[in-house]
Short mmCIF file of C-alpha atoms and ligand atoms in Angstrom, two decimals:
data_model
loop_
_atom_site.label_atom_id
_atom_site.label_comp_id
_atom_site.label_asym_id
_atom_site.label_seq_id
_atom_site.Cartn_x
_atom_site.Cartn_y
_atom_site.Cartn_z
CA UNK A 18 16.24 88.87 -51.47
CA UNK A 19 19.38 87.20 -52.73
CA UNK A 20 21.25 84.65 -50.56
CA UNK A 21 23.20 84.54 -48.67
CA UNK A 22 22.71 87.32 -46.60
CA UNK A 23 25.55 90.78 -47.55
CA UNK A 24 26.54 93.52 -45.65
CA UNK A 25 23.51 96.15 -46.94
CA UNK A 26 20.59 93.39 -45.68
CA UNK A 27 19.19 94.82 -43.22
CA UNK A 28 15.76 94.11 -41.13
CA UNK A 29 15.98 96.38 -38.10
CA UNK A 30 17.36 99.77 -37.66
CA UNK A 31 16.83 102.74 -35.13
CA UNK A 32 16.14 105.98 -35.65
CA UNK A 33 15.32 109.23 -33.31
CA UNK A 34 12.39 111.82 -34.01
CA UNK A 35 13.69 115.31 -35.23
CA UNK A 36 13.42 117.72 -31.92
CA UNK A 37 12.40 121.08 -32.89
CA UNK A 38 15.82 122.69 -32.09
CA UNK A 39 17.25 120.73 -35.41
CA UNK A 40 16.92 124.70 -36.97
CA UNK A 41 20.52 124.91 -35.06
CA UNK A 42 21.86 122.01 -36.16
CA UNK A 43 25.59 122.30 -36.60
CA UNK A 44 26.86 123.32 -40.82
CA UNK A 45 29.83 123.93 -42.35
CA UNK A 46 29.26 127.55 -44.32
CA UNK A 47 26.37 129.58 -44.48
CA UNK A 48 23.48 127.36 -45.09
CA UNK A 49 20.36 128.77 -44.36
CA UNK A 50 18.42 126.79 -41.66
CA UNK A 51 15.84 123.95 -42.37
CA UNK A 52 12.52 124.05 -41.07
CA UNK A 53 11.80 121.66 -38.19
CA UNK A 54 9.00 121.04 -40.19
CA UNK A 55 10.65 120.29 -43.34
CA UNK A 56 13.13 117.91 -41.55
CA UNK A 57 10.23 115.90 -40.18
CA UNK A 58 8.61 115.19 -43.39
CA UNK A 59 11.74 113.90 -44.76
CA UNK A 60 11.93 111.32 -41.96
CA UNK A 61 8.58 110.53 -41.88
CA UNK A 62 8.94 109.11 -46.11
CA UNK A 63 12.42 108.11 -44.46
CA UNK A 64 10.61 105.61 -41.84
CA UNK A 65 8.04 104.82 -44.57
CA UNK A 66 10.75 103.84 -47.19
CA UNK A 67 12.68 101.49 -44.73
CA UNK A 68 9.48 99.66 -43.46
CA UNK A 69 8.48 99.23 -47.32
CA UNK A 70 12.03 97.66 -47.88
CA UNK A 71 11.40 94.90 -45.32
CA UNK A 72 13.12 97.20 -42.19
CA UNK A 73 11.27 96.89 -38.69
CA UNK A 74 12.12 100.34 -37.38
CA UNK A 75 12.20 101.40 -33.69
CA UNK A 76 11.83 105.27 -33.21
CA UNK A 77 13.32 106.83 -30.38
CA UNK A 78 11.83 110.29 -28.89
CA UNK A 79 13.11 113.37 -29.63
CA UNK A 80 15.92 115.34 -27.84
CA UNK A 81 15.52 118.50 -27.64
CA UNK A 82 18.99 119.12 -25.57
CA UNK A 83 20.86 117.85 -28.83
CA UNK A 84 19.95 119.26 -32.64
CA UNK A 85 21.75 117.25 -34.49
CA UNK A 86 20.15 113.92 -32.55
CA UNK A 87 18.26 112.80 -35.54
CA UNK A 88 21.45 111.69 -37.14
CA UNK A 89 21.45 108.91 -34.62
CA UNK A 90 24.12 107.07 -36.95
CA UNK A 91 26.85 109.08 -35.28
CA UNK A 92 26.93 107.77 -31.56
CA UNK A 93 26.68 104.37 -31.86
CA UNK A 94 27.88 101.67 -34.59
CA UNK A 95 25.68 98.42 -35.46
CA UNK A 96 26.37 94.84 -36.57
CA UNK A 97 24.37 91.82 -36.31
CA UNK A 98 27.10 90.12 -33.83
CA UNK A 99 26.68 93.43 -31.36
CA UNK A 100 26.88 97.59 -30.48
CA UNK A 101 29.74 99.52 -30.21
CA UNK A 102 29.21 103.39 -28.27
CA UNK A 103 31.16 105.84 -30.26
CA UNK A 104 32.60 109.04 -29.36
CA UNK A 105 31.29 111.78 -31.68
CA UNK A 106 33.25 114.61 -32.35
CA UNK A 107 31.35 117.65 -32.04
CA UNK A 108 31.05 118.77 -28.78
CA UNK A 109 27.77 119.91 -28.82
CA UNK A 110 27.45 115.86 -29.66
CA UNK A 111 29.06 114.27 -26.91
CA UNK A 112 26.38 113.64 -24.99
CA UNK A 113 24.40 111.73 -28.14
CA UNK A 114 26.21 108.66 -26.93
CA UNK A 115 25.09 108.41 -23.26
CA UNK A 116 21.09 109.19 -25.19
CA UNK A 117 21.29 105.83 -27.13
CA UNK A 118 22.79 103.46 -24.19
CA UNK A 119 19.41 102.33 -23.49
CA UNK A 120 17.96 101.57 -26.72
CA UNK A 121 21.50 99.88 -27.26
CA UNK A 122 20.89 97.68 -24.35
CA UNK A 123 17.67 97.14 -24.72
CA UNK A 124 18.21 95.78 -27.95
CA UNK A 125 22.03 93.91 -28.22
CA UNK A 126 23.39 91.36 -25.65
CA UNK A 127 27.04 93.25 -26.87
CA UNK A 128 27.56 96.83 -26.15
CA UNK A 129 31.27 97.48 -26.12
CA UNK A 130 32.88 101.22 -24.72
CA UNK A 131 34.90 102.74 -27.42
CA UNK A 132 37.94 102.90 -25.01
CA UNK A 133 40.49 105.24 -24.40
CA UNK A 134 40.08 108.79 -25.04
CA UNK A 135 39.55 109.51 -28.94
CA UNK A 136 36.53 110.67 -31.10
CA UNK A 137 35.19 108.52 -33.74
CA UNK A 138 31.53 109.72 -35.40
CA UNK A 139 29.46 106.63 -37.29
CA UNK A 140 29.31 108.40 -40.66
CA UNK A 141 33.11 107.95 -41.12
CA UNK A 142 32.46 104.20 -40.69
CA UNK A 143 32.02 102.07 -44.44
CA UNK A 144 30.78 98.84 -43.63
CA UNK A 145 32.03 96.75 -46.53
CA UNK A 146 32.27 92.77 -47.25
CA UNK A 147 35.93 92.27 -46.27
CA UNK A 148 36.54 94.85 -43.99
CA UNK A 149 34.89 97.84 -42.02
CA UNK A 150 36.74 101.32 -43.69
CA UNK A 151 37.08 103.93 -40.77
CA UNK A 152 37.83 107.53 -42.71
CA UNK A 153 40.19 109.95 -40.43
CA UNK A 154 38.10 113.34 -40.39
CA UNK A 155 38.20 116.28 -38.42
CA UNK A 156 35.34 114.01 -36.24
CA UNK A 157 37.41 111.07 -36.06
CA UNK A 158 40.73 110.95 -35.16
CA UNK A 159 43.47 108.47 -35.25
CA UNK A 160 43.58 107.29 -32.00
CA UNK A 161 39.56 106.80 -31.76
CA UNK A 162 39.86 105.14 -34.98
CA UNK A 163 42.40 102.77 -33.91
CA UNK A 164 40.09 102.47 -30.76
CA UNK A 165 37.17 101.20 -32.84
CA UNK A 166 39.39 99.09 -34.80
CA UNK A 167 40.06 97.04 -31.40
CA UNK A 168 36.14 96.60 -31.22
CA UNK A 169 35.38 95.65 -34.51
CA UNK A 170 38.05 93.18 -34.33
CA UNK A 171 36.29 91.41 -30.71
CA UNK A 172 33.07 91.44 -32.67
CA UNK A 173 34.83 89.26 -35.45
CA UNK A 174 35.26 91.72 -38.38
CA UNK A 175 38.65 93.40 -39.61
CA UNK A 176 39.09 97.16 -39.75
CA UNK A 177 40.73 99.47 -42.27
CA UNK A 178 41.79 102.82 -41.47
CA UNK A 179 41.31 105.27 -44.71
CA UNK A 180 41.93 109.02 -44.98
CA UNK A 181 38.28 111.05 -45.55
CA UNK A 182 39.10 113.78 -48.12
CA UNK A 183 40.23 117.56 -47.08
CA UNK A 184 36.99 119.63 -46.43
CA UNK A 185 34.59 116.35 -46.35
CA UNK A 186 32.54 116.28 -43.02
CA UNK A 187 32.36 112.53 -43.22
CA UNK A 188 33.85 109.55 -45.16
CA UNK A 189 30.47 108.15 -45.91
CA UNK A 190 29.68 112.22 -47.31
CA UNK A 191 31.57 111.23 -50.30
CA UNK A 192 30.41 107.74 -50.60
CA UNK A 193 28.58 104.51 -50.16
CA UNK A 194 28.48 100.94 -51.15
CA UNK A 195 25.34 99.79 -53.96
CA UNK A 196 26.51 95.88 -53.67
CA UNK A 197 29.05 93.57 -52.83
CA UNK A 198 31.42 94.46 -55.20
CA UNK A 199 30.51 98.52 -56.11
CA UNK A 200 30.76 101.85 -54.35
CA UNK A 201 29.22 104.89 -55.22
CA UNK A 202 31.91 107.45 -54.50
CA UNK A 203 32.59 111.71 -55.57
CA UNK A 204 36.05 111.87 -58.13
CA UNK A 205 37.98 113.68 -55.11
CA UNK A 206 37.57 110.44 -52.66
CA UNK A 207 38.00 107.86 -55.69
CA UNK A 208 41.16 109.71 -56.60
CA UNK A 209 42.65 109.05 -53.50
CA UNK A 210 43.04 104.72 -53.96
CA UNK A 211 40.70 103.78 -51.04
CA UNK A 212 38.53 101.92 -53.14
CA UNK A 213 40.78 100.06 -55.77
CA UNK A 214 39.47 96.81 -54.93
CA UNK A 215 36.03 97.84 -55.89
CA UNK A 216 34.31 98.50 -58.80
CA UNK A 217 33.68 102.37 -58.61
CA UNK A 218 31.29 104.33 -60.25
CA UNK A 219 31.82 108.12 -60.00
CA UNK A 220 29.03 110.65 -58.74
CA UNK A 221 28.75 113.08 -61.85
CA UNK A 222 30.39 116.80 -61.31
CA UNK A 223 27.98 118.90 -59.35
CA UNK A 224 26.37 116.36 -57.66
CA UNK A 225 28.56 115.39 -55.17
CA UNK A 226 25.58 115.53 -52.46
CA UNK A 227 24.22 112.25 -53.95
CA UNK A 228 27.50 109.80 -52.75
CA UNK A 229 25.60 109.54 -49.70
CA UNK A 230 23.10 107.04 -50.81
CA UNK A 231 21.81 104.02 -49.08
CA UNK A 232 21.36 100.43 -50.06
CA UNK A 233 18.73 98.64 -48.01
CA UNK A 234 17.70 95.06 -49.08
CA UNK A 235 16.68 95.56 -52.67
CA UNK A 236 16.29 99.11 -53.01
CA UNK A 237 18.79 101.80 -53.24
CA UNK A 238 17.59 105.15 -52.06
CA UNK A 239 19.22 108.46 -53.65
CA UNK A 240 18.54 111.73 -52.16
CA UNK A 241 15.93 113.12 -55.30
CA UNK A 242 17.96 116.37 -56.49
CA UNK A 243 20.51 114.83 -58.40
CA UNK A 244 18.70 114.13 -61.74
CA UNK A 245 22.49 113.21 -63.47
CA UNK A 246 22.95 110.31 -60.51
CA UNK A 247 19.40 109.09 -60.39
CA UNK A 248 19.97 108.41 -64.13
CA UNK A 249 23.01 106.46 -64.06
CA UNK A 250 22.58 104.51 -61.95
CA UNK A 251 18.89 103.63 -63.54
CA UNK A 252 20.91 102.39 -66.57
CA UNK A 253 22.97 100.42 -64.40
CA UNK A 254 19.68 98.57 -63.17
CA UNK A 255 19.80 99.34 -59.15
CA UNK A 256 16.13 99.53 -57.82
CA UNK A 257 16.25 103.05 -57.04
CA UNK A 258 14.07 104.92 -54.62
CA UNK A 259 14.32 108.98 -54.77
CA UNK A 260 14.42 110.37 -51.36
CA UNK A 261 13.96 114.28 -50.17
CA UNK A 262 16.98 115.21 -48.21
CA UNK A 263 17.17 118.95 -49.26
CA UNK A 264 16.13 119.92 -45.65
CA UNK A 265 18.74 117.63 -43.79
CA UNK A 266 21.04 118.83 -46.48
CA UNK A 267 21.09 122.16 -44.95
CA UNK A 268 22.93 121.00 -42.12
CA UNK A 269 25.59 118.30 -43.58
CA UNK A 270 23.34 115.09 -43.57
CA UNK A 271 22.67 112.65 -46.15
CA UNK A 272 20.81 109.47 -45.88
CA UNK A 273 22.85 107.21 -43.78
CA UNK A 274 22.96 109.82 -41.07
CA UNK A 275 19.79 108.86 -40.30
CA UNK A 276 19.66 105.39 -39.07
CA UNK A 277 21.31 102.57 -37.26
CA UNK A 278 20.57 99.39 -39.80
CA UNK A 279 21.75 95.36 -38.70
CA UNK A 280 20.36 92.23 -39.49
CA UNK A 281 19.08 90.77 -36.38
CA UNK A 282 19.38 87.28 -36.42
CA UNK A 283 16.66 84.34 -36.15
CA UNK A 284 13.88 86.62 -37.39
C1 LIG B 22 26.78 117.30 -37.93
O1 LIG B 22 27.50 118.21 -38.38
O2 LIG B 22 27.18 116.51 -37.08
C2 LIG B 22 25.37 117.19 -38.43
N1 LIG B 22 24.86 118.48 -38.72
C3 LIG B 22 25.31 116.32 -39.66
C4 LIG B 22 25.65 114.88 -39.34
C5 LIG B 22 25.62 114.02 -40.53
N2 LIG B 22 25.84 112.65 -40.13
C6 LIG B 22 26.37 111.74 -40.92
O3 LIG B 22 26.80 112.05 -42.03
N3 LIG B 22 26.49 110.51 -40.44
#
């Protein structure tokens, strides 16, 4: 691994089992539903792809109260200094956050409250080298954002407030970062300036599904159906895992969804 340590080293994360009633997960549109079974396969290789990168993983149980509870990078957002509880904003989500205090506790000597009253969900939150990007979405909204800038700041980091494209469930739908320097991002979220001090390379027409890939350590997983992506970025060298995510897909999730990642220190 190269020193010293960036923002997409990782060697702990948290994820949550799949609970059967992920068949009524929440979707834009008409997607048909994914099988619970389908779902759990593609967190199984999920779980087996971040232990091969060098992640120690913690799995928390199922619940079955919540369907979209897999995507247990929602409630809560990560750093190696400390937790912050989010506010998601789907109501049939709210109650993600009070799930995940324990394993949060259990795990960080920090745990700060988003406070006040707003809604901020983890996949609108870009963790970058200079700054933490927060996308406004119809999950996130101003004053939550400006909320979880006050705690990013107490944990020593600077937020950036960014605007997440018209029709995009998340900011992090329509992108993610592959190094220090580089985002992966769709044309529609590059066109908008967020990323100008980055060196951007842009998800190929059609295949906007693939922006959500993830960077762990060495590796750089991309969800498998996006022959175009997997290709370019093969020429451009990354160390590139394929990863099924048709299932999750279904319901509006991409890789990042899945996990909590930090760097724990002393390990
Ligand atoms: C939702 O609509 O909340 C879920 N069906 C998908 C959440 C995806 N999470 C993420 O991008 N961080």
């Amino acid at each position: 691994m190269s020193s010293p340590r960036s923002v997409y080293h990782f060697n702990s994360a948290i994820v949550r089992e799949p609970s059967h009633s992920v068949v009524d997960g929440l979707r834009v549109g008409e997607h048909a539903s994914p099988t619970y079974e389908g779902v759990k396969l593609e967190h199984d290789a999920y779980i087996a792809a971040m232990r091969q990168a060098g992640v120690q993983v913690t799995i928390l149980p199922a619940l079955e109260a919540f369907p979209d509870s897999v995507f247990v990078e929602d409630p809560a957002l990560v750093f190696t200094e400390g937790a912050i509880l989010l506010r998601p904003g789907a109501a049939s989500r709210a109650g993600e956050a009070a799930a995940i205090v324990p394993a949060l506790r259990d795990t960080f000597e920090t745990v700060l409250d988003l406070p006040g009253h707003g809604y901020v969900d983890g996949g609108d939150v870009l963790t970058t080298p200079n700054s933490v990007m927060i996308g406004l979405s119809a999950r996130t909204d101003k004053a939550g954002a400006e909320a979880l800038a006050v705690c990013i700041d107490k944990l020593g980091r600077k937020a950036r407030l960014v605007a997440t494209p018209e029709g995009v469930l998340h900011f992090k739908t329509d992108c993610s970062l592959l190094d220090d320097e580089t985002v992966l991002s769709t044309a529609r979220l590059a066109r908008s300036g967020v990323f100008k001090d980055f060196r951007h390379i842009i998800i190929p027409d059609g295949e906007e599904q693939a922006a959500n890939a993830l960077r762990v350590n060495d590796v750089l997983m991309v969800p498998s159906d996006y022959p175009r992506t997997i290709e370019m970025l093969d020429k451009l060298d990354y160390r590139i895992v394929p990863m099924k995510t048709a299932e999750i897909g279904r319901i509006d999730a991409g890789l990042s969804c899945l996990s909590l990642r930090w760097y724990r220190d002393g390990e």
